[in-house]
Amino acid sequence: MTALLDSKPNSHVQRQPPTARRPQMLCVDDDPDFHATIEVRMRKYDVDIEHAYFGTEGIVKATRTLPDVVVMDQAMPRGNGEYFLETIKRNPKTSGIPVIVLTGMRNPTLKQHLLQAGAEAFLQKPVLFDELVHHLGRIIDLRERKNNRG
């Protein structure tokens, strides 16, 4: 089954040039299995991953850590994805953080609303990992790890 994949038109986000600093990703999702999957699947890339399990926790961590990208579920407790996105996009400190929305919901109105609210991409669950990596690679430097660390 192919996951639906849409990018925000005229996206202002550009891939960061390679630096000595490892890219920081914040994963905000209430499903612990999804976090474990992201950890395993991203292990080959030189990326630090921070985790939050509900929307308001994600807002606090995004504000504190200023990640290079957020991968976020839409449906979660204590601050759904829509609330999370609108909150960080209103805050000047976090407004420039690119957000990739993941959802199992099949709602074209929600998709359009989140893209207009500032999401960089809207991906349907189950997400094809290669498509997620494609979008992440447009935003952060996805260098493969040397010496198989992690």
Coordinates of N, CA, C and O in Angstrom, one line a residue:
M1 N 0.8 -1.2 0.0 CA 0.0 0.0 0.0 C 0.9 1.2 0.0 O 1.8 1.4 0.8
T2 N 0.6 2.2 -0.9 CA 1.4 3.4 -1.0 C 0.9 4.4 0.0 O -0.3 4.7 0.0
A3 N 1.8 5.0 0.7 CA 1.3 6.1 1.6 C 1.2 7.4 0.8 O 2.0 7.7 0.0
L4 N 0.2 8.2 1.2 CA -0.1 9.4 0.5 C 1.0 10.4 1.0 O 1.4 10.5 2.1
L5 N 1.5 11.2 0.0 CA 2.7 12.0 0.3 C 2.5 13.3 -0.4 O 2.4 13.4 -1.6
D6 N 2.4 14.4 0.4 CA 2.2 15.7 -0.2 C 3.1 16.7 0.5 O 3.3 16.7 1.7
S7 N 3.8 17.5 -0.3 CA 4.7 18.6 0.2 C 3.9 19.9 0.2 O 3.1 20.1 -0.6
K8 N 4.3 20.7 1.1 CA 3.7 22.1 1.1 C 4.2 22.8 -0.1 O 5.4 22.8 -0.4
P9 N 3.4 23.4 -0.9 CA 3.8 24.1 -2.1 C 4.7 25.3 -1.8 O 4.5 25.9 -0.7
N10 N 5.7 25.6 -2.6 CA 6.6 26.7 -2.4 C 7.2 26.7 -1.0 O 7.4 27.7 -0.4
S11 N 7.6 25.5 -0.6 CA 8.2 25.4 0.8 C 9.5 26.3 0.8 O 10.3 26.3 0.0
H12 N 9.6 27.0 2.0 CA 10.8 27.8 2.2 C 12.0 27.1 2.8 O 13.0 27.6 2.9
V13 N 11.7 25.8 3.2 CA 12.8 25.1 3.9 C 13.8 24.6 2.9 O 13.4 24.1 1.9
Q14 N 15.0 24.8 3.2 CA 16.1 24.2 2.3 C 17.0 23.3 3.2 O 17.1 23.6 4.4
R15 N 17.5 22.4 2.5 CA 18.4 21.4 3.2 C 19.6 22.2 3.8 O 20.2 23.0 3.2
Q16 N 19.9 21.9 5.0 CA 21.0 22.5 5.7 C 22.3 22.0 5.1 O 22.5 20.8 4.8
P17 N 23.3 22.8 5.0 CA 24.6 22.3 4.6 C 25.3 21.4 5.7 O 25.0 21.6 6.8
P18 N 26.1 20.5 5.3 CA 26.7 19.6 6.3 C 27.5 20.4 7.3 O 28.2 21.4 6.9
T19 N 27.4 20.1 8.5 CA 28.1 20.8 9.6 C 28.7 19.7 10.5 O 28.3 18.5 10.4
A20 N 29.5 20.1 11.5 CA 30.0 19.2 12.5 C 28.9 18.8 13.4 O 29.0 17.7 14.0
R21 N 27.9 19.6 13.6 CA 26.8 19.3 14.5 C 25.9 18.3 13.9 O 25.5 18.4 12.8
R22 N 25.5 17.3 14.8 CA 24.5 16.3 14.3 C 23.1 17.0 14.3 O 22.7 17.7 15.2
P23 N 22.4 16.7 13.2 CA 21.0 17.2 13.2 C 20.2 16.7 14.4 O 20.3 15.5 14.8
Q24 N 19.2 17.5 14.8 CA 18.4 17.1 15.9 C 17.0 17.0 15.4 O 16.4 17.9 14.8
M25 N 16.3 15.8 15.7 CA 15.0 15.6 15.4 C 14.1 15.3 16.6 O 14.6 14.6 17.5
L26 N 13.0 15.9 16.7 CA 12.0 15.7 17.7 C 10.9 14.9 17.2 O 10.3 15.2 16.2
C27 N 10.6 13.7 17.8 CA 9.5 12.8 17.4 C 8.4 13.0 18.4 O 8.7 12.7 19.6
V28 N 7.2 13.4 18.0 CA 6.1 13.6 18.9 C 5.0 12.7 18.5 O 4.4 12.9 17.5
D29 N 4.8 11.7 19.3 CA 3.8 10.6 19.0 C 3.4 9.9 20.3 O 4.3 9.6 21.1
D30 N 2.2 9.6 20.5 CA 1.8 8.9 21.7 C 2.0 7.4 21.6 O 1.8 6.7 22.6
D31 N 2.5 6.9 20.5 CA 2.7 5.4 20.3 C 4.1 5.0 20.6 O 5.0 5.4 19.8
P32 N 4.4 4.4 21.7 CA 5.8 4.0 22.0 C 6.4 3.1 20.9 O 7.6 3.1 20.7
D33 N 5.6 2.3 20.2 CA 6.1 1.4 19.2 C 6.6 2.3 18.0 O 7.6 1.9 17.3
F34 N 5.9 3.4 17.7 CA 6.4 4.2 16.6 C 7.7 4.9 17.0 O 8.6 4.9 16.2
H35 N 7.9 5.3 18.3 CA 9.2 5.8 18.7 C 10.3 4.8 18.5 O 11.4 5.1 18.1
A36 N 10.0 3.5 18.9 CA 11.0 2.5 18.8 C 11.3 2.2 17.3 O 12.5 2.0 17.0
T37 N 10.3 2.3 16.5 CA 10.6 2.1 15.0 C 11.4 3.2 14.5 O 12.4 2.9 13.7
I38 N 11.2 4.4 14.8 CA 12.0 5.6 14.4 C 13.4 5.4 14.8 O 14.3 5.6 14.1
E39 N 13.6 5.0 16.1 CA 15.0 4.8 16.6 C 15.7 3.7 15.8 O 16.8 3.9 15.4
V40 N 15.1 2.6 15.5 CA 15.7 1.5 14.8 C 16.0 1.9 13.3 O 17.1 1.8 12.8
R41 N 14.9 2.5 12.7 CA 15.1 2.8 11.3 C 16.0 4.0 11.0 O 16.7 4.1 10.0
M42 N 16.2 4.9 12.0 CA 17.1 6.1 11.8 C 18.5 5.8 12.3 O 19.3 6.6 12.2
R43 N 18.7 4.6 12.9 CA 20.0 4.3 13.4 C 21.1 4.4 12.4 O 22.3 4.7 12.8
K44 N 20.9 4.2 11.2 CA 22.0 4.3 10.2 C 22.4 5.7 9.9 O 23.4 5.9 9.3
Y45 N 21.6 6.7 10.3 CA 21.9 8.1 10.0 C 22.4 8.8 11.3 O 22.1 8.4 12.4
D46 N 23.2 9.8 11.1 CA 23.9 10.5 12.2 C 23.0 11.6 12.7 O 23.2 12.8 12.4
V47 N 21.9 11.2 13.3 CA 20.8 12.2 13.8 C 20.5 11.9 15.2 O 20.4 10.7 15.6
D48 N 20.4 12.9 16.1 CA 20.0 12.8 17.4 C 18.5 12.9 17.5 O 17.9 13.8 16.9
I49 N 17.8 12.0 18.2 CA 16.4 11.9 18.2 C 15.9 12.2 19.7 O 16.3 11.4 20.6
E50 N 15.1 13.2 19.9 CA 14.4 13.5 21.1 C 13.0 13.0 21.0 O 12.4 13.0 19.9
H51 N 12.4 12.5 22.1 CA 11.1 11.9 22.1 C 10.1 12.7 23.0 O 10.5 13.1 24.1
A52 N 8.9 12.9 22.5 CA 7.8 13.4 23.3 C 6.6 12.5 23.0 O 6.4 12.1 21.9
Y53 N 5.7 12.3 24.0 CA 4.6 11.3 23.9 C 3.3 12.0 23.8 O 2.3 11.3 23.7
F54 N 3.2 13.3 24.0 CA 1.9 14.0 23.8 C 2.2 15.4 23.4 O 3.4 15.9 23.5
G55 N 1.2 16.1 22.9 CA 1.4 17.4 22.3 C 2.1 18.5 23.2 O 3.0 19.1 22.7
T56 N 1.6 18.6 24.4 CA 2.2 19.7 25.2 C 3.6 19.4 25.6 O 4.4 20.3 25.7
E57 N 3.9 18.1 25.8 CA 5.3 17.7 26.1 C 6.2 18.1 24.9 O 7.3 18.6 25.0
G58 N 5.6 17.8 23.7 CA 6.4 18.2 22.5 C 6.6 19.7 22.3 O 7.7 20.1 21.9
I59 N 5.6 20.5 22.7 CA 5.8 21.9 22.7 C 6.9 22.4 23.6 O 7.8 23.2 23.2
V60 N 6.9 21.8 24.8 CA 8.0 22.2 25.8 C 9.3 21.8 25.3 O 10.3 22.5 25.3
K61 N 9.4 20.6 24.7 CA 10.7 20.1 24.2 C 11.2 20.8 23.0 O 12.4 21.1 22.8
A62 N 10.3 21.2 22.1 CA 10.6 22.0 20.9 C 11.1 23.3 21.3 O 12.1 23.8 20.8
T63 N 10.5 23.9 22.3 CA 10.9 25.3 22.7 C 12.3 25.2 23.5 O 13.1 26.1 23.3
R64 N 12.5 24.1 24.2 CA 13.7 24.0 25.0 C 14.9 23.6 24.1 O 16.0 24.1 24.2
T65 N 14.7 22.7 23.1 CA 15.8 22.1 22.4 C 16.0 22.7 21.0 O 17.0 22.5 20.4
L66 N 14.9 23.3 20.5 CA 15.0 23.9 19.1 C 15.5 22.9 18.1 O 16.6 23.1 17.5
P67 N 14.8 21.8 17.9 CA 15.3 20.8 16.9 C 15.3 21.3 15.5 O 14.7 22.3 15.2
D68 N 16.0 20.6 14.7 CA 16.1 21.0 13.2 C 14.8 20.6 12.5 O 14.5 21.1 11.4
V69 N 14.1 19.6 13.0 CA 12.9 19.1 12.4 C 12.1 18.4 13.4 O 12.6 17.8 14.4
V70 N 10.7 18.4 13.3 CA 9.8 17.7 14.1 C 9.0 16.7 13.2 O 8.5 17.1 12.2
V71 N 9.0 15.5 13.7 CA 8.1 14.5 13.1 C 7.0 14.2 14.1 O 7.3 13.8 15.2
M72 N 5.7 14.5 13.7 CA 4.6 14.6 14.6 C 3.4 13.8 14.2 O 3.0 13.9 13.0
D73 N 2.8 13.1 15.1 CA 1.5 12.5 14.9 C 0.4 13.6 15.0 O 0.6 14.5 15.8
Q74 N -0.7 13.4 14.3 CA -1.8 14.3 14.4 C -2.7 14.0 15.6 O -3.0 14.9 16.4
A75 N -3.0 12.7 15.8 CA -3.9 12.3 16.9 C -3.2 11.8 18.1 O -2.6 10.8 18.1
M76 N -3.2 12.6 19.1 CA -2.5 12.3 20.4 C -3.1 13.0 21.5 O -3.7 14.1 21.3
P77 N -3.0 12.6 22.8 CA -3.6 13.2 23.9 C -2.8 14.5 24.3 O -1.7 14.7 23.9
R78 N -3.5 15.3 25.1 CA -2.9 16.5 25.7 C -2.2 17.4 24.7 O -1.0 17.8 24.8
G79 N -3.0 17.8 23.7 CA -2.4 18.7 22.6 C -2.2 17.9 21.3 O -1.1 17.4 21.1
N80 N -3.3 17.8 20.5 CA -3.1 17.1 19.3 C -2.2 17.8 18.3 O -1.7 18.9 18.6
G81 N -1.9 17.2 17.2 CA -1.0 17.8 16.2 C -1.3 19.1 15.7 O -0.5 20.0 15.5
E82 N -2.6 19.4 15.6 CA -3.1 20.7 15.1 C -2.7 21.8 16.2 O -2.2 22.8 15.8
Y83 N -3.0 21.5 17.4 CA -2.6 22.4 18.5 C -1.1 22.6 18.6 O -0.6 23.7 18.7
F84 N -0.3 21.5 18.5 CA 1.1 21.6 18.5 C 1.6 22.5 17.4 O 2.4 23.4 17.7
L85 N 1.2 22.2 16.2 CA 1.7 23.0 15.1 C 1.3 24.5 15.2 O 2.2 25.3 15.0
E86 N 0.1 24.8 15.5 CA -0.3 26.2 15.6 C 0.5 26.9 16.8 O 0.9 28.0 16.6
T87 N 0.7 26.2 17.8 CA 1.5 26.8 19.0 C 2.9 27.1 18.6 O 3.4 28.2 18.9
I88 N 3.6 26.1 18.0 CA 5.0 26.4 17.7 C 5.2 27.4 16.6 O 6.2 28.1 16.5
K89 N 4.2 27.4 15.7 CA 4.3 28.4 14.5 C 4.0 29.8 15.0 O 4.5 30.8 14.4
R90 N 3.3 30.0 16.1 CA 3.0 31.3 16.7 C 4.2 31.9 17.5 O 4.3 33.0 17.7
N91 N 5.0 31.0 18.0 CA 6.1 31.4 18.8 C 7.3 31.7 18.0 O 7.8 30.9 17.2
P92 N 7.8 33.0 18.1 CA 9.0 33.4 17.2 C 10.2 32.5 17.4 O 11.0 32.3 16.5
K93 N 10.4 31.9 18.6 CA 11.5 31.1 18.9 C 11.5 29.8 18.1 O 12.5 29.2 17.8
T94 N 10.3 29.3 17.9 CA 10.1 28.0 17.2 C 9.4 28.0 15.9 O 9.3 27.0 15.2
S95 N 9.0 29.2 15.4 CA 8.2 29.3 14.2 C 8.9 28.7 13.0 O 8.3 28.3 12.0
G96 N 10.3 28.7 12.9 CA 11.0 28.3 11.8 C 11.3 26.8 11.7 O 11.9 26.3 10.8
I97 N 10.9 26.1 12.8 CA 11.2 24.6 12.8 C 10.2 23.9 11.8 O 9.0 24.0 12.0
P98 N 10.8 23.2 10.9 CA 9.9 22.4 10.0 C 9.3 21.3 10.7 O 9.9 20.6 11.5
V99 N 8.0 21.0 10.3 CA 7.2 20.0 11.0 C 6.6 19.0 9.9 O 6.0 19.5 8.9
I100 N 6.9 17.8 10.0 CA 6.3 16.7 9.2 C 5.2 16.1 10.0 O 5.4 15.5 11.0
V101 N 4.0 16.1 9.4 CA 2.8 15.6 10.1 C 2.6 14.1 9.6 O 2.6 13.9 8.4
L102 N 2.4 13.2 10.5 CA 2.0 11.8 10.2 C 0.6 11.6 10.8 O 0.3 12.0 11.9
T103 N -0.2 10.9 10.0 CA -1.6 10.6 10.6 C -2.2 9.4 9.9 O -1.9 9.2 8.7
G104 N -3.0 8.7 10.6 CA -3.8 7.7 10.1 C -5.2 8.2 9.6 O -5.9 7.5 9.0
M105 N -5.4 9.4 9.9 CA -6.7 10.0 9.5 C -6.8 10.3 8.0 O -5.8 10.7 7.5
R106 N -7.9 10.1 7.4 CA -8.1 10.3 6.0 C -9.0 11.5 5.8 O -10.2 11.3 5.4
N107 N -8.5 12.6 6.1 CA -9.4 13.8 6.1 C -8.7 14.9 5.2 O -7.7 15.6 5.7
P108 N -9.1 15.1 4.0 CA -8.5 16.1 3.1 C -8.6 17.5 3.6 O -7.7 18.3 3.4
T109 N -9.6 17.8 4.4 CA -9.7 19.2 5.0 C -8.6 19.4 6.0 O -8.0 20.5 6.1
L110 N -8.4 18.4 6.9 CA -7.4 18.5 7.9 C -6.0 18.6 7.2 O -5.2 19.5 7.6
K111 N -5.8 17.8 6.2 CA -4.5 17.9 5.5 C -4.3 19.3 4.9 O -3.2 19.9 5.2
Q112 N -5.2 19.9 4.3 CA -5.1 21.3 3.7 C -4.9 22.3 4.9 O -4.1 23.2 4.8
H113 N -5.6 22.1 6.0 CA -5.5 23.0 7.1 C -4.1 23.0 7.7 O -3.5 24.0 7.9
L114 N -3.5 21.8 7.9 CA -2.2 21.7 8.5 C -1.1 22.2 7.5 O -0.1 22.8 8.0
L115 N -1.3 21.9 6.3 CA -0.3 22.5 5.3 C -0.3 24.0 5.3 O 0.7 24.7 5.3
Q116 N -1.5 24.6 5.4 CA -1.7 26.0 5.4 C -1.2 26.6 6.7 O -0.7 27.7 6.8
A117 N -1.3 25.8 7.8 CA -0.8 26.2 9.1 C 0.7 26.2 9.3 O 1.3 26.6 10.3
G118 N 1.4 25.6 8.3 CA 2.8 25.6 8.3 C 3.5 24.3 8.3 O 4.8 24.2 8.3
A119 N 2.8 23.2 8.2 CA 3.4 21.9 8.1 C 4.2 21.8 6.7 O 3.7 22.3 5.7
E120 N 5.3 21.2 6.8 CA 6.2 21.0 5.6 C 5.7 19.8 4.7 O 5.9 19.9 3.5
A121 N 5.2 18.8 5.4 CA 4.7 17.7 4.7 C 3.6 17.0 5.5 O 3.6 17.1 6.7
F122 N 2.7 16.3 4.8 CA 1.6 15.6 5.4 C 1.7 14.1 4.9 O 1.5 13.9 3.7
L123 N 2.0 13.2 5.7 CA 2.2 11.8 5.3 C 1.1 10.9 6.0 O 0.9 11.0 7.2
Q124 N 0.5 10.0 5.2 CA -0.5 9.1 5.8 C 0.2 7.9 6.4 O 1.2 7.4 5.9
K125 N -0.3 7.4 7.6 CA 0.2 6.2 8.2 C -0.6 5.1 7.6 O -1.8 5.2 7.3
P126 N 0.0 3.9 7.3 CA 1.4 3.6 7.6 C 2.3 4.3 6.7 O 2.1 4.3 5.5
V127 N 3.3 5.0 7.2 CA 4.2 5.7 6.5 C 5.3 4.8 5.9 O 5.9 4.0 6.5
L128 N 5.5 5.0 4.6 CA 6.6 4.3 4.0 C 7.9 5.0 4.4 O 8.1 6.2 4.2
F129 N 8.8 4.3 5.0 CA 10.0 4.9 5.6 C 10.9 5.6 4.5 O 11.4 6.7 4.8
D130 N 11.0 5.1 3.3 CA 11.7 5.8 2.3 C 11.2 7.2 2.0 O 11.9 8.1 1.7
E131 N 9.9 7.3 2.0 CA 9.2 8.6 1.8 C 9.5 9.6 3.0 O 9.8 10.8 2.7
L132 N 9.5 9.1 4.2 CA 9.8 9.9 5.3 C 11.3 10.4 5.2 O 11.6 11.6 5.4
V133 N 12.1 9.5 4.9 CA 13.6 9.8 4.8 C 13.8 10.9 3.6 O 14.5 11.8 3.8
H134 N 13.0 10.7 2.6 CA 13.1 11.7 1.5 C 12.8 13.1 2.0 O 13.5 14.1 1.7
H135 N 11.7 13.2 2.8 CA 11.3 14.5 3.3 C 12.3 15.0 4.3 O 12.7 16.2 4.3
L136 N 12.8 14.1 5.2 CA 13.8 14.5 6.2 C 15.0 15.0 5.5 O 15.6 16.0 5.9
G137 N 15.4 14.3 4.4 CA 16.6 14.7 3.7 C 16.6 16.0 3.0 O 17.6 16.6 2.7
R138 N 15.4 16.5 2.8 CA 15.2 17.9 2.2 C 15.4 18.9 3.3 O 15.6 20.1 2.9
I139 N 15.3 18.5 4.5 CA 15.4 19.5 5.6 C 16.7 19.4 6.4 O 17.3 20.4 6.8
I140 N 17.2 18.2 6.7 CA 18.4 18.0 7.5 C 19.4 17.1 6.7 O 19.0 16.5 5.7
D141 N 20.6 17.2 7.1 CA 21.7 16.4 6.5 C 21.6 15.0 7.0 O 21.9 14.7 8.2
L142 N 21.3 14.0 6.2 CA 21.1 12.6 6.6 C 22.4 11.8 6.2 O 22.3 10.9 5.4
R143 N 23.5 12.2 6.8 CA 24.7 11.4 6.6 C 24.6 10.1 7.3 O 24.0 10.0 8.4
E144 N 25.1 9.1 6.6 CA 25.1 7.8 7.3 C 26.2 7.8 8.3 O 27.3 8.4 8.2
R145 N 26.0 7.0 9.4 CA 26.9 6.9 10.5 C 28.2 6.2 10.1 O 28.1 5.3 9.3
K146 N 29.3 6.7 10.6 CA 30.5 6.0 10.4 C 30.8 5.0 11.6 O 30.3 5.2 12.7
N147 N 31.4 3.9 11.3 CA 31.7 2.9 12.3 C 30.5 2.3 13.0 O 30.6 1.9 14.2
N148 N 29.3 2.4 12.4 CA 28.1 1.8 12.9 C 27.8 2.1 14.4 O 27.5 1.3 15.2
R149 N 28.0 3.4 14.8 CA 27.7 3.8 16.1 C 26.2 3.7 16.4 O 25.5 3.9 15.5
G150 N 25.9 3.6 17.7 CA 24.5 3.7 18.1 C 23.8 2.4 18.0 O 22.7 2.2 18.0

